[in-house]
Amino acid sequence: FSVALRCHGKRCRPFPYSTLSKAISRPTLIATSPSAKIQKRYAAQAGASNGTWRPVSVLDEWVAKEARPISLRQLMVFGRSLTESRLISSANYVRTELPVRIAHRIRDMQQLPYVVVTNPHIEEVYQLYYKAFDTFRKFKEIKTLEDNEKFCEVISQNLKGHLTVIPKLAMGILECGRLMDPKELDHFMNVILRSRISRRVIAEQHLSLTETFNSPYFSPGATLSESDFIGEVFIKCFAKDVISRCAKAVTQLARSTNGPQVQVPEVKIDGHLNASFPYILSHLEYIVGELLRNSVQAVIDRHQQQPDHASSPPPPIEVTICEAQEHVIIRISDRGGGIPRDELPYLWSFSKGPQSQKRLENLGQVPRMAATMQELHVTDELGRADLKAPTYLGSLSTLTSRPPNLRLGMGLPLSRVYAEYWAGSLNLHSLEGYGVDAFLQISRLGNKNEQLTTRASMDA
Ligand code: COI
């Protein structure tokens, strides 16, 4: 019955009870992307004479379409010479691309075991996604600037409405940790989060281009300087500047959470201090901010345990920037004692770990959460972002209603989702009893497509 309800398509087909009961008792996957055998049976029921599968619901039609990935370079080239017709084609790209990307994730959710997909938090996300899918797929072709204005309002409302998705998914996944293979749950979470970032990137990029186009200072074809943004893309993102800004914000945060009497470690930056690359600033701020936050807290905690802590400063955190031909690597080294042995296997896990229960309790205190820093920009009542407002930790607690010291256990896995999204990587080496080295690799040419599927390394 529930499965039938989930088939929101017009020509909804009820799920055969025998398959459903098997799904509940084993539990096994609910095969809404049917196996060859089931496809054949449905095809026969649907009257396909040659016995081949054909879509029987609206969702099937959209799932059959492939996402069209973009690169940072494409975003820059497209937005560099903005004209009315380019803005309209950007709107139509977003209008047709969002429902494709959402449809794939709805299908993923349908394929979760019954006990997982009926978890109340996951169910809520499912409903949100189905509503958004329906809204975007039904939106008529955008032909004029007025159509675009209406479309931008719909995007803004959805961006705002989906701020609850991350805590809900995280709670659902933690609650289901024992009902499904944690590896599969983590894989599901990685894919759904990466896809969410991708949708927010294309949606926000379009809002941002529209804002630029509507600005009284905008003149079509004007040459941009390197310090400019094209939409959301920062053309020349200097690693050193981002690290310094994040270090400042993290230091302030550490002072306010640990008290003024506690000594906060210095963050030293060396290496290729002029390294720059095109990037979405908010993504980099998120990753660097989370890594520094972990390092700073670990060093403070360890330093507090030293008998002479009051008379000697804590060891600094050393950040090295290394610029190679195709990559920029940022290494963050701390002497915070390393990662406890029992936490190591779950470092990248959304679904399992020794602190699962605590994480669940903490997440319960977070009704909305900006997991992308784009979401942290100040928004107006329509949810439209004030894109150039100062970001990161300064606004973290106000906009997300997340107390800054509340540990959700998502910072590391989510940072890796961000890093890999633009074809980079994030790895950690823990030296037991000494400290941690984190390696963030960024693809510096901006020519790599967004990575919508997960890597073999992550799935292993
Ligand atoms: C999300 O934030 O989960 C989205 O899918 C946003 C999109 C509907 C604009």
PDB file of C-alpha atoms in Angstrom, residues 234-248 267-281 283-289 292 319-324 327-332 440-444:
ATOM      1  CA  PHE A 234      35.225  33.150  -7.729  1.00  0.00           C
ATOM      2  CA  ILE A 235      37.565  33.493 -10.702  1.00  0.00           C
ATOM      3  CA  LYS A 236      40.770  33.722  -8.712  1.00  0.00           C
ATOM      4  CA  CYS A 237      40.449  32.105  -5.364  1.00  0.00           C
ATOM      5  CA  PHE A 238      43.723  32.552  -3.415  1.00  0.00           C
ATOM      6  CA  ALA A 239      44.217  29.577  -1.103  1.00  0.00           C
ATOM      7  CA  LYS A 240      46.175  31.662   1.403  1.00  0.00           C
ATOM      8  CA  ASP A 241      43.409  34.260   1.757  1.00  0.00           C
ATOM      9  CA  VAL A 242      40.731  31.644   2.296  1.00  0.00           C
ATOM     10  CA  ILE A 243      42.830  29.807   4.891  1.00  0.00           C
ATOM     11  CA  SER A 244      43.596  33.061   6.757  1.00  0.00           C
ATOM     12  CA  ARG A 245      39.935  34.056   6.829  1.00  0.00           C
ATOM     13  CA  CYS A 246      38.826  30.634   8.029  1.00  0.00           C
ATOM     14  CA  ALA A 247      41.609  30.559  10.640  1.00  0.00           C
ATOM     15  CA  LYS A 248      40.408  33.897  12.008  1.00  0.00           C
ATOM     16  CA  VAL A 267      47.596  28.818  12.435  1.00  0.00           C
ATOM     17  CA  LYS A 268      50.786  29.187  10.351  1.00  0.00           C
ATOM     18  CA  ILE A 269      50.619  29.196   6.563  1.00  0.00           C
ATOM     19  CA  ASP A 270      53.576  28.472   4.300  1.00  0.00           C
ATOM     20  CA  GLY A 271      54.412  27.042   0.859  1.00  0.00           C
ATOM     21  CA  HIS A 272      53.116  28.502  -2.421  1.00  0.00           C
ATOM     22  CA  LEU A 273      51.395  31.545  -1.018  1.00  0.00           C
ATOM     23  CA  ASN A 274      50.314  32.845  -4.437  1.00  0.00           C
ATOM     24  CA  ALA A 275      48.457  29.705  -5.487  1.00  0.00           C
ATOM     25  CA  SER A 276      45.055  30.480  -6.948  1.00  0.00           C
ATOM     26  CA  PHE A 277      42.317  28.702  -8.893  1.00  0.00           C
ATOM     27  CA  PRO A 278      38.679  29.211  -9.870  1.00  0.00           C
ATOM     28  CA  TYR A 279      36.349  27.774  -7.250  1.00  0.00           C
ATOM     29  CA  ILE A 280      33.084  28.230  -5.446  1.00  0.00           C
ATOM     30  CA  LEU A 281      34.330  30.123  -2.470  1.00  0.00           C
ATOM     31  CA  HIS A 283      32.655  25.234  -0.842  1.00  0.00           C
ATOM     32  CA  LEU A 284      36.302  25.845  -0.040  1.00  0.00           C
ATOM     33  CA  GLU A 285      35.426  27.813   3.079  1.00  0.00           C
ATOM     34  CA  TYR A 286      33.334  24.915   4.277  1.00  0.00           C
ATOM     35  CA  ILE A 287      36.092  22.315   3.851  1.00  0.00           C
ATOM     36  CA  VAL A 288      38.953  24.422   5.215  1.00  0.00           C
ATOM     37  CA  GLY A 289      36.760  25.712   8.046  1.00  0.00           C
ATOM     38  CA  LEU A 292      40.738  23.806  10.942  1.00  0.00           C
ATOM     39  CA  VAL A 319      49.143  24.711   6.815  1.00  0.00           C
ATOM     40  CA  THR A 320      51.200  24.129   3.676  1.00  0.00           C
ATOM     41  CA  ILE A 321      49.995  25.118   0.217  1.00  0.00           C
ATOM     42  CA  CYS A 322      51.521  23.262  -2.707  1.00  0.00           C
ATOM     43  CA  GLU A 323      50.777  24.304  -6.257  1.00  0.00           C
ATOM     44  CA  ALA A 324      51.349  21.659  -8.935  1.00  0.00           C
ATOM     45  CA  HIS A 327      46.300  20.628  -8.608  1.00  0.00           C
ATOM     46  CA  VAL A 328      46.648  22.699  -5.522  1.00  0.00           C
ATOM     47  CA  ILE A 329      47.192  20.652  -2.381  1.00  0.00           C
ATOM     48  CA  ILE A 330      46.530  22.044   1.059  1.00  0.00           C
ATOM     49  CA  ARG A 331      48.014  20.097   3.956  1.00  0.00           C
ATOM     50  CA  ILE A 332      46.793  20.879   7.456  1.00  0.00           C
ATOM     51  CA  LEU A 440      42.931  18.478   0.493  1.00  0.00           C
ATOM     52  CA  GLN A 441      43.551  18.272  -3.235  1.00  0.00           C
ATOM     53  CA  ILE A 442      41.857  20.745  -5.547  1.00  0.00           C
ATOM     54  CA  SER A 443      41.729  20.546  -9.306  1.00  0.00           C
ATOM     55  CA  ARG A 444      43.093  23.986 -10.211  1.00  0.00           C
TER      56      ARG A 444
END
